[in-house]
Short mmCIF file of C-alpha atoms in Angstrom, two decimals:
data_model
loop_
_atom_site.label_atom_id
_atom_site.label_comp_id
_atom_site.label_asym_id
_atom_site.label_seq_id
_atom_site.Cartn_x
_atom_site.Cartn_y
_atom_site.Cartn_z
CA MET G 1 -23.86 49.97 18.47
CA ALA G 2 -23.35 51.81 21.32
CA LEU G 3 -27.52 52.19 21.66
CA TRP G 4 -27.80 48.29 21.19
CA ALA G 5 -25.46 46.93 23.48
CA ARG G 6 -26.82 49.21 26.22
CA GLN G 7 -30.16 47.60 25.31
CA ALA G 8 -28.59 44.21 25.40
CA SER G 9 -27.25 44.48 28.52
CA ARG G 10 -30.46 45.88 30.01
CA TRP G 11 -32.49 42.95 28.94
CA CYS G 12 -29.99 40.64 29.78
CA HIS G 13 -30.71 41.84 33.58
CA LEU G 14 -34.38 41.22 33.27
CA LEU G 15 -33.81 38.19 32.07
CA LYS G 16 -31.84 36.70 35.13
CA ALA G 17 -34.02 38.33 37.40
CA ALA G 18 -37.25 36.56 35.90
CA CYS G 19 -35.62 33.25 35.51
CA ALA G 20 -34.42 33.45 39.12
CA ALA G 21 -37.64 34.15 40.42
CA GLU G 22 -39.44 31.23 38.27
CA PHE G 23 -36.94 28.89 38.20
CA PRO G 24 -34.03 29.87 41.07
CA GLY G 25 -31.90 26.93 40.75
CA ARG G 26 -31.55 26.94 36.93
CA LEU G 27 -29.26 30.06 37.47
CA ARG G 28 -27.68 28.91 40.27
CA GLY G 29 -24.66 27.80 38.03
CA CYS G 30 -24.19 31.13 35.70
CA SER G 31 -21.21 32.54 36.06
CA SER G 32 -21.84 35.83 35.17
CA THR G 33 -24.89 38.12 33.51
CA ALA G 34 -22.71 38.46 30.51
CA GLN G 35 -22.37 34.71 30.02
CA ALA G 36 -26.36 34.01 30.88
CA CYS G 37 -27.30 36.25 28.26
CA HIS G 38 -24.41 34.68 25.78
CA GLY G 39 -27.22 32.19 24.27
CA PHE G 40 -29.92 34.77 23.91
CA ALA G 41 -31.66 35.21 20.84
CA PRO G 42 -33.82 38.61 19.56
CA TRP G 43 -36.27 36.22 17.95
CA ALA G 44 -37.60 35.23 21.20
CA LEU G 45 -38.98 38.88 21.52
CA LEU G 46 -41.34 38.31 19.10
CA PRO G 47 -45.02 39.03 20.31
CA SER G 48 -47.36 36.49 21.14
CA PRO G 49 -50.89 35.86 23.09
CA ASN G 50 -48.94 35.38 26.25
CA GLY G 51 -45.77 37.97 25.83
CA ALA G 52 -44.46 37.69 29.12
CA LEU G 53 -44.61 34.08 29.22
CA LEU G 54 -43.43 33.61 25.99
CA TRP G 55 -40.41 36.18 26.58
CA ARG G 56 -39.39 34.10 29.81
CA LEU G 57 -39.78 30.59 28.47
CA GLN G 58 -37.42 31.35 25.31
CA ALA G 59 -35.27 33.40 27.57
CA HIS G 60 -34.72 30.46 30.00
CA ARG G 61 -34.15 28.01 27.06
CA HIS G 62 -31.63 30.35 25.71
CA VAL G 63 -29.83 30.90 28.96
CA SER G 64 -30.15 27.04 30.51
CA VAL G 65 -28.40 25.37 27.21
CA GLY G 66 -26.06 28.17 26.35
CA GLY G 67 -25.22 30.51 29.25
CA CYS G 68 -25.23 28.00 32.48
CA SER G 69 -23.15 25.02 34.15
CA PRO G 70 -24.65 21.89 34.06
CA PRO G 71 -26.71 20.20 37.06
CA ASP G 72 -25.33 17.84 39.51
CA SER G 73 -27.23 15.16 37.80
CA ALA G 74 -25.33 15.79 34.61
CA LYS G 75 -21.78 14.77 36.09
CA ASP G 76 -22.79 11.38 36.60
CA GLY G 77 -24.38 10.73 32.95
CA SER G 78 -28.08 11.16 34.46
CA PHE G 79 -28.43 14.72 32.73
CA SER G 80 -31.71 15.56 31.59
CA SER G 81 -32.92 18.22 29.49
CA PRO G 82 -34.21 21.56 30.64
CA GLU G 83 -38.09 20.98 28.70
CA SER G 84 -38.12 17.69 30.71
CA ASN G 85 -38.18 19.19 34.00
CA LEU G 86 -40.62 21.80 33.41
CA PRO G 87 -43.96 22.16 34.87
CA SER G 88 -46.94 20.54 32.41
CA PRO G 89 -48.32 24.13 31.83
CA VAL G 90 -45.02 25.78 31.18
CA LYS G 91 -44.62 23.12 28.54
CA GLN G 92 -47.40 23.98 26.82
CA GLU G 93 -46.85 27.56 26.81
CA GLN G 94 -43.44 26.62 25.21
CA ALA G 95 -44.81 24.47 22.52
CA LYS G 96 -46.93 27.18 21.31
CA ALA G 97 -43.85 29.80 21.12
CA GLU G 98 -42.46 26.98 19.14
CA THR G 99 -44.84 26.88 16.51
CA LEU G 100 -44.54 30.59 15.31
CA PRO G 101 -45.63 30.91 11.40
CA ASP G 102 -42.06 31.05 9.20
CA LEU G 103 -41.86 34.74 8.20
CA ASN G 104 -40.57 33.78 4.61
CA ALA G 105 -41.40 36.06 1.71
CA LYS G 106 -44.26 34.35 0.42
CA THR G 107 -45.95 34.86 3.25
CA LEU G 108 -45.21 38.16 3.81
CA TYR G 109 -46.41 38.52 0.18
CA GLU G 110 -49.62 37.10 0.69
CA ASP G 111 -50.21 39.05 3.87
CA TRP G 112 -49.59 42.57 1.81
CA ASP G 113 -51.43 41.06 -0.89
CA ASP G 114 -49.08 41.98 -3.25
CA VAL G 115 -47.23 40.86 -6.19
CA PRO G 116 -44.06 39.39 -5.81
CA PRO G 117 -41.43 41.56 -8.20
CA SER G 118 -39.97 39.68 -10.89
CA SER G 119 -36.55 38.80 -11.44
CA ALA G 120 -34.29 40.53 -14.20
CA LEU G 121 -32.97 36.98 -14.55
CA GLU G 122 -36.97 35.60 -15.52
CA GLU G 123 -37.46 34.21 -18.95
CA ILE G 124 -40.39 35.50 -20.74
CA SER G 125 -41.86 34.75 -23.95
CA GLU G 126 -41.45 36.24 -27.31
CA GLU G 127 -44.81 37.88 -27.37
CA GLU G 128 -44.10 39.24 -24.03
CA ALA G 129 -40.73 40.60 -25.48
CA VAL G 130 -42.27 42.04 -28.58
CA GLN G 131 -44.55 44.21 -26.60
CA ILE G 132 -42.07 45.72 -24.62
CA ILE G 133 -41.42 49.35 -26.16
CA ALA G 134 -38.37 50.95 -24.86
CA GLU G 135 -38.49 54.79 -25.38
CA PRO G 136 -35.31 56.69 -26.40
CA LEU G 137 -34.35 58.79 -23.60
CA LEU G 138 -34.28 63.11 -24.12
CA PRO G 139 -31.22 64.36 -23.79
CA LEU G 140 -31.91 66.64 -20.40
CA GLN G 141 -29.50 69.24 -21.77
CA SER G 142 -27.73 70.11 -25.03
CA SER G 143 -25.93 73.07 -26.82
CA THR G 144 -27.12 71.30 -30.39
CA LEU G 145 -30.63 70.75 -31.51
CA ARG G 146 -28.85 67.55 -33.26
CA ASP G 147 -29.25 65.41 -30.58
CA TYR G 148 -32.86 66.06 -30.16
CA VAL G 149 -33.78 65.09 -33.66
CA ASP G 150 -34.21 61.77 -33.51
CA HIS G 151 -36.71 62.20 -30.35
CA SER G 152 -39.03 64.74 -31.99
CA GLU G 153 -41.03 64.51 -34.75
CA THR G 154 -41.04 68.68 -35.65
CA LEU G 155 -37.28 68.70 -36.04
CA ALA G 156 -37.22 65.83 -38.30
CA LYS G 157 -39.40 67.10 -40.49
CA LEU G 158 -38.09 70.42 -40.78
CA VAL G 159 -34.58 68.85 -41.52
CA HIS G 160 -36.69 67.07 -44.35
CA LEU G 161 -37.91 70.52 -45.54
CA GLY G 162 -34.56 71.90 -45.69
CA VAL G 163 -34.10 73.72 -42.85
CA ASP G 164 -30.36 73.91 -41.31
CA LEU G 165 -30.38 73.28 -37.45
CA SER G 166 -26.73 74.42 -36.81
CA GLN G 167 -27.54 78.02 -38.29
CA VAL G 168 -31.07 77.91 -36.07
CA GLU G 169 -29.88 77.22 -32.85
CA LYS G 170 -27.24 80.37 -33.45
CA ARG G 171 -30.18 82.14 -33.12
CA GLN G 172 -31.59 83.36 -29.66
CA LYS G 173 -34.33 81.01 -28.01
CA ALA G 174 -34.69 79.59 -31.68
CA GLY G 175 -33.96 76.28 -30.76
CA GLN G 176 -36.24 76.12 -27.82
CA LEU G 177 -39.12 77.70 -29.60
CA LEU G 178 -38.67 74.80 -31.87
CA LEU G 179 -38.56 72.17 -29.37
CA THR G 180 -42.10 73.40 -27.94
CA LEU G 181 -44.19 73.27 -31.60
CA ASP G 182 -46.17 70.52 -32.85
CA PHE G 183 -45.44 70.18 -36.62
CA GLU G 184 -49.25 69.56 -37.63
CA LYS G 185 -51.07 71.57 -34.89
CA ASP G 186 -48.36 74.49 -35.00
CA ILE G 187 -46.10 74.31 -38.30
CA ARG G 188 -48.23 73.09 -41.07
CA LYS G 189 -50.71 76.45 -41.24
CA ILE G 190 -47.83 78.63 -41.41
CA LEU G 191 -45.92 76.78 -44.15
CA LEU G 192 -49.44 77.11 -46.38
CA PHE G 193 -49.60 80.33 -45.30
CA LEU G 194 -46.06 81.49 -46.87
CA LYS G 195 -46.66 79.17 -50.09
CA ASP G 196 -49.99 80.98 -50.25
CA VAL G 197 -47.88 84.57 -50.30
CA GLY G 198 -45.22 83.28 -52.75
CA VAL G 199 -42.61 81.57 -50.91
CA GLU G 200 -41.30 78.90 -53.15
CA ASP G 201 -41.47 74.96 -52.03
CA ASN G 202 -37.54 75.12 -52.59
CA GLN G 203 -37.20 78.52 -50.41
CA LEU G 204 -39.20 77.24 -47.20
CA GLY G 205 -36.18 75.40 -45.70
CA PRO G 206 -33.38 78.75 -46.52
CA PHE G 207 -36.45 81.23 -45.51
CA LEU G 208 -37.20 79.40 -41.82
CA THR G 209 -33.71 78.84 -41.72
CA LYS G 210 -33.06 82.81 -41.52
CA ASN G 211 -36.70 83.23 -39.74
CA PRO G 212 -37.77 80.17 -37.52
CA TYR G 213 -39.96 82.93 -35.47
CA ILE G 214 -42.41 83.07 -37.85
CA LEU G 215 -43.30 79.40 -36.74
CA GLY G 216 -44.15 80.90 -33.56
CA GLU G 217 -46.29 84.07 -34.66
CA ASP G 218 -50.27 84.01 -34.71
CA LEU G 219 -51.88 83.18 -38.15
CA GLU G 220 -54.30 85.77 -38.07
CA ALA G 221 -51.55 88.49 -37.50
CA LEU G 222 -49.30 87.50 -40.34
CA GLU G 223 -52.46 87.64 -42.46
CA THR G 224 -53.35 90.91 -41.39
CA ARG G 225 -49.84 92.55 -41.89
CA VAL G 226 -50.12 90.99 -45.79
CA ALA G 227 -53.30 92.67 -46.12
CA TYR G 228 -51.82 95.67 -45.41
CA LEU G 229 -49.41 95.45 -47.89
CA LYS G 230 -51.64 94.57 -50.55
CA SER G 231 -53.52 98.09 -49.10
CA LYS G 232 -50.52 99.93 -49.90
CA LYS G 233 -51.07 98.97 -53.79
CA PHE G 234 -47.82 96.58 -53.79
CA GLY G 235 -48.56 93.92 -55.96
CA LYS G 236 -49.00 89.37 -55.10
CA ALA G 237 -45.50 88.90 -57.08
CA GLU G 238 -43.78 91.81 -55.07
CA ILE G 239 -45.10 91.21 -51.60
CA ALA G 240 -43.37 87.39 -52.58
CA GLN G 241 -40.47 89.19 -53.78
CA MET G 242 -39.93 91.55 -50.62
CA VAL G 243 -40.78 88.48 -48.06
CA SER G 244 -38.26 86.25 -49.50
CA ARG G 245 -35.69 88.84 -49.46
CA ALA G 246 -36.78 90.19 -46.13
CA PRO G 247 -37.88 87.20 -44.05
CA TYR G 248 -38.29 89.00 -40.99
CA LEU G 249 -40.45 91.40 -42.62
CA LEU G 250 -43.60 89.83 -41.65
CA LEU G 251 -42.71 89.77 -38.15
CA PHE G 252 -43.34 93.86 -38.19
CA SER G 253 -46.55 95.06 -37.04
CA VAL G 254 -48.69 96.91 -39.23
CA GLU G 255 -47.96 100.02 -37.10
CA ARG G 256 -44.20 99.61 -37.33
CA LEU G 257 -44.56 99.10 -41.27
CA ASP G 258 -46.42 102.10 -41.74
CA ASN G 259 -44.24 104.25 -39.43
CA ARG G 260 -41.17 102.89 -41.84
CA LEU G 261 -42.64 103.69 -44.91
CA GLY G 262 -43.43 107.23 -44.24
CA PHE G 263 -39.81 107.52 -42.34
CA PHE G 264 -38.69 107.02 -46.18
CA LYS G 265 -41.45 109.04 -47.75
CA ASN G 266 -40.72 112.15 -45.80
CA GLU G 267 -36.95 111.99 -45.12
CA LEU G 268 -36.02 111.64 -48.92
CA ASP G 269 -39.15 113.61 -50.28
CA LEU G 270 -40.55 110.65 -52.15
CA SER G 271 -43.60 110.12 -54.11
CA VAL G 272 -45.64 107.18 -52.84
CA LYS G 273 -44.84 105.13 -55.89
CA LYS G 274 -41.00 105.93 -55.68
CA THR G 275 -41.38 104.95 -52.11
CA LYS G 276 -42.75 101.60 -52.98
CA ASP G 277 -40.20 101.18 -55.58
CA LEU G 278 -37.38 101.69 -53.05
CA VAL G 279 -38.83 99.30 -50.56
CA ILE G 280 -39.25 96.67 -53.42
CA ARG G 281 -35.76 96.80 -54.61
CA LEU G 282 -34.48 96.78 -50.99
CA PRO G 283 -36.97 95.41 -48.73
CA ARG G 284 -34.64 95.00 -45.64
CA LEU G 285 -35.21 98.88 -45.38
CA LEU G 286 -38.30 98.36 -43.72
CA THR G 287 -36.64 95.32 -41.08
CA GLY G 288 -33.39 97.42 -40.65
CA LYS G 289 -32.33 99.90 -38.09
CA LEU G 290 -33.01 103.58 -38.80
CA GLU G 291 -30.04 104.92 -37.33
CA PRO G 292 -27.15 104.04 -39.84
CA VAL G 293 -30.12 105.33 -42.41
CA LYS G 294 -29.90 108.80 -40.85
CA GLU G 295 -26.18 108.97 -40.53
CA ASN G 296 -25.37 108.05 -44.23
CA LEU G 297 -28.10 110.54 -45.14
CA GLN G 298 -25.98 113.39 -42.98
CA VAL G 299 -22.66 111.92 -44.49
CA CYS G 300 -23.71 112.48 -48.30
CA GLN G 301 -25.46 116.13 -47.19
CA ILE G 302 -22.90 117.56 -45.09
CA GLU G 303 -19.47 115.73 -45.37
CA LEU G 304 -19.84 114.91 -48.81
CA GLY G 305 -21.62 118.04 -50.15
CA PHE G 306 -24.36 116.34 -51.89
CA GLN G 307 -27.76 118.67 -52.68
CA ARG G 308 -30.95 117.24 -51.16
CA ASN G 309 -32.30 116.61 -54.53
CA GLU G 310 -28.91 114.69 -54.98
CA ILE G 311 -29.27 112.66 -52.77
CA GLN G 312 -32.64 111.54 -53.91
CA GLN G 313 -31.55 110.27 -56.88
CA ILE G 314 -28.37 108.56 -55.61
CA VAL G 315 -30.54 106.49 -53.39
CA PHE G 316 -33.53 105.93 -55.30
CA LYS G 317 -31.01 104.64 -58.16
CA THR G 318 -28.73 102.72 -55.12
CA PRO G 319 -30.59 102.21 -52.38
CA LYS G 320 -27.55 100.40 -51.05
CA ILE G 321 -26.10 103.37 -50.13
CA LEU G 322 -28.17 103.66 -47.56
CA THR G 323 -27.02 101.00 -45.33
CA ALA G 324 -23.20 101.44 -46.75
CA SER G 325 -20.32 101.55 -44.20
CA LYS G 326 -19.84 105.42 -43.31
CA LYS G 327 -16.00 105.02 -43.60
CA ARG G 328 -16.08 103.37 -46.97
CA LEU G 329 -18.48 106.12 -48.12
CA ARG G 330 -15.93 108.66 -47.48
CA GLN G 331 -13.12 106.88 -49.21
CA THR G 332 -14.74 105.84 -52.30
CA PHE G 333 -16.27 109.65 -52.58
CA ASP G 334 -12.51 111.01 -51.82
CA TYR G 335 -10.92 109.02 -54.41
CA LEU G 336 -13.48 109.39 -57.37
CA HIS G 337 -13.61 113.20 -56.68
CA ASN G 338 -10.51 114.32 -55.32
CA ILE G 339 -8.13 112.11 -57.37
CA MET G 340 -10.36 111.48 -60.19
CA GLY G 341 -11.44 114.83 -60.50
CA LEU G 342 -15.17 113.66 -60.71
CA PRO G 343 -17.68 116.56 -60.10
CA HIS G 344 -21.28 115.87 -57.87
CA HIS G 345 -22.87 115.72 -60.80
CA MET G 346 -21.34 112.83 -62.22
CA LEU G 347 -21.20 110.74 -59.61
CA THR G 348 -25.09 111.53 -59.19
CA ARG G 349 -25.49 110.36 -62.24
CA PHE G 350 -23.59 106.86 -61.87
CA PRO G 351 -24.00 106.34 -58.14
CA GLN G 352 -23.22 102.58 -59.24
CA VAL G 353 -19.57 103.58 -58.45
CA PHE G 354 -20.22 103.91 -54.85
CA ASN G 355 -20.92 100.16 -54.80
CA SER G 356 -17.37 99.16 -56.48
CA LYS G 357 -15.02 98.24 -54.44
CA LEU G 358 -12.52 100.93 -53.87
CA LEU G 359 -9.29 98.81 -54.95
CA ARG G 360 -10.95 97.67 -58.72
CA ILE G 361 -11.66 101.43 -59.27
CA LYS G 362 -8.18 102.40 -58.09
CA GLU G 363 -6.47 99.61 -60.16
CA ARG G 364 -8.56 100.36 -63.53
CA HIS G 365 -8.19 104.12 -63.26
CA MET G 366 -4.12 104.01 -62.57
CA PHE G 367 -3.83 101.28 -65.66
CA LEU G 368 -5.98 104.05 -67.99
CA THR G 369 -3.97 106.42 -66.80
CA PHE G 370 -0.47 104.64 -67.68
CA LEU G 371 -2.26 104.28 -71.21
CA GLY G 372 -3.49 107.79 -71.65
CA ARG G 373 -7.20 106.98 -72.05
CA ALA G 374 -8.60 108.32 -68.15
CA GLN G 375 -11.03 110.47 -69.94
CA TYR G 376 -14.87 110.72 -67.97
CA ASP G 377 -15.84 114.00 -69.20
CA PRO G 378 -18.66 113.13 -71.92
CA ALA G 379 -17.75 116.05 -73.74
CA GLN G 380 -14.58 114.89 -74.62
CA PRO G 381 -13.67 112.42 -77.12
CA SER G 382 -12.52 108.89 -76.27
CA TYR G 383 -15.37 109.24 -73.09
CA ILE G 384 -15.09 106.15 -70.75
CA SER G 385 -18.23 106.45 -68.63
CA LEU G 386 -18.24 105.59 -64.69
CA ASP G 387 -20.69 102.60 -65.03
CA GLN G 388 -18.48 101.10 -67.84
CA LEU G 389 -15.36 101.47 -65.34
CA VAL G 390 -16.46 99.32 -62.67
CA SER G 391 -19.01 97.05 -64.19
CA LEU G 392 -17.34 94.73 -67.06
CA PRO G 393 -15.27 92.24 -66.54
CA ASP G 394 -11.14 92.32 -66.58
CA GLU G 395 -10.96 91.14 -70.01
CA VAL G 396 -14.01 93.32 -71.81
CA PHE G 397 -12.50 96.17 -69.76
CA CYS G 398 -9.16 95.72 -71.03
CA THR G 399 -9.95 94.92 -74.90
CA GLU G 400 -13.02 97.37 -75.18
CA ILE G 401 -12.28 100.34 -72.83
CA ALA G 402 -8.57 100.23 -72.52
CA LYS G 403 -7.58 98.76 -75.97
CA ALA G 404 -4.76 96.43 -74.28
CA SER G 405 -4.31 93.16 -73.71
CA ILE G 406 -5.11 91.28 -70.18
CA GLN G 407 -2.03 90.29 -69.81
CA ASP G 408 -0.79 93.52 -70.15
CA PHE G 409 -3.24 94.79 -67.63
CA GLU G 410 -1.56 91.70 -65.08
CA LYS G 411 1.84 93.21 -65.35
CA PHE G 412 1.15 96.50 -64.84
CA LEU G 413 -0.89 95.30 -61.86
CA LYS G 414 2.75 93.48 -60.70
CA THR G 415 4.33 96.85 -60.69
CA LEU G 416 2.16 98.42 -58.29
#
């Protein structure tokens, strides 16, 4: 505002000087420069072929009408308009100035060779309305894949297939991967491959829920890994079982798979056939970490005192012992060996006992001891095998092993 005031003041001074030069009599009645400029209009500054003269004339017109006192002739009632006193050439120039084009919107649009924008209130026909397609807005950021299902054909089809997106999004970068894939181009070929491997249709959804990363794998690499397993004499049904039970198996390269098989063969001193049988029964041995496996083998040999050949038998019969908790392994062995008095060779013969809950073993052993039937030596009468001790349901255990009722067993447990 300060800049505009300074410019206005400067123009007023110039205006006064110009008018005084050409029409000295017209400014004699002006009280001050500010009053002379009171009627000055900015549109008088628009350019014209005779810019200087037009500016002076327009400025003079506003000064004479709005800023100066009336001349002497007006006092006696004979006041004449300022235009009537102008010379003829000046009147012509003023007439030209007063016929400036109307700068309305229509003229501007014609000059700019443009079409005026349509109004939001403008009515359109039904045909035009049905042609308007409003795309749904894609969330810029979200913490759940659910917000993208309505916008992504890929996610919608995966949900229809049975994939649990709430579980997928918990896996690192799995959600971002799915949003970058095209179902027809990227995913369909992987689904056909999995079906060819042997994954059942009703298992595709659960399989991809556990391992969505396989959708980003190269199909040729996946086929190479399956071909490697076949070269190691794994049958089609065995490969299907391994892939279904260990969904991450096909993410491992041929080199890693070969190293894993070699590790178990050499560490346990197993034959090729027994190594195959071991990983078929527990295929996640090929995909899990090897450090816990090495630690459990050391615990069995050093802390629990099993011989190497005994460990081999235990692992071959019960592969889960390789991935069991070391604490649980120590506690179970301590109770079986030190409390129940079972020797190493008996535990080697029935290693399934290590997979049972320790509380179950304690409750049943104490009940048999209370009844005087805790006999685990096969050379003695009324022998009870460890397999029967831990595998039978409570009712069968009570009637066939303990020779008591289930009510007696429940009453005994309440006394503990």
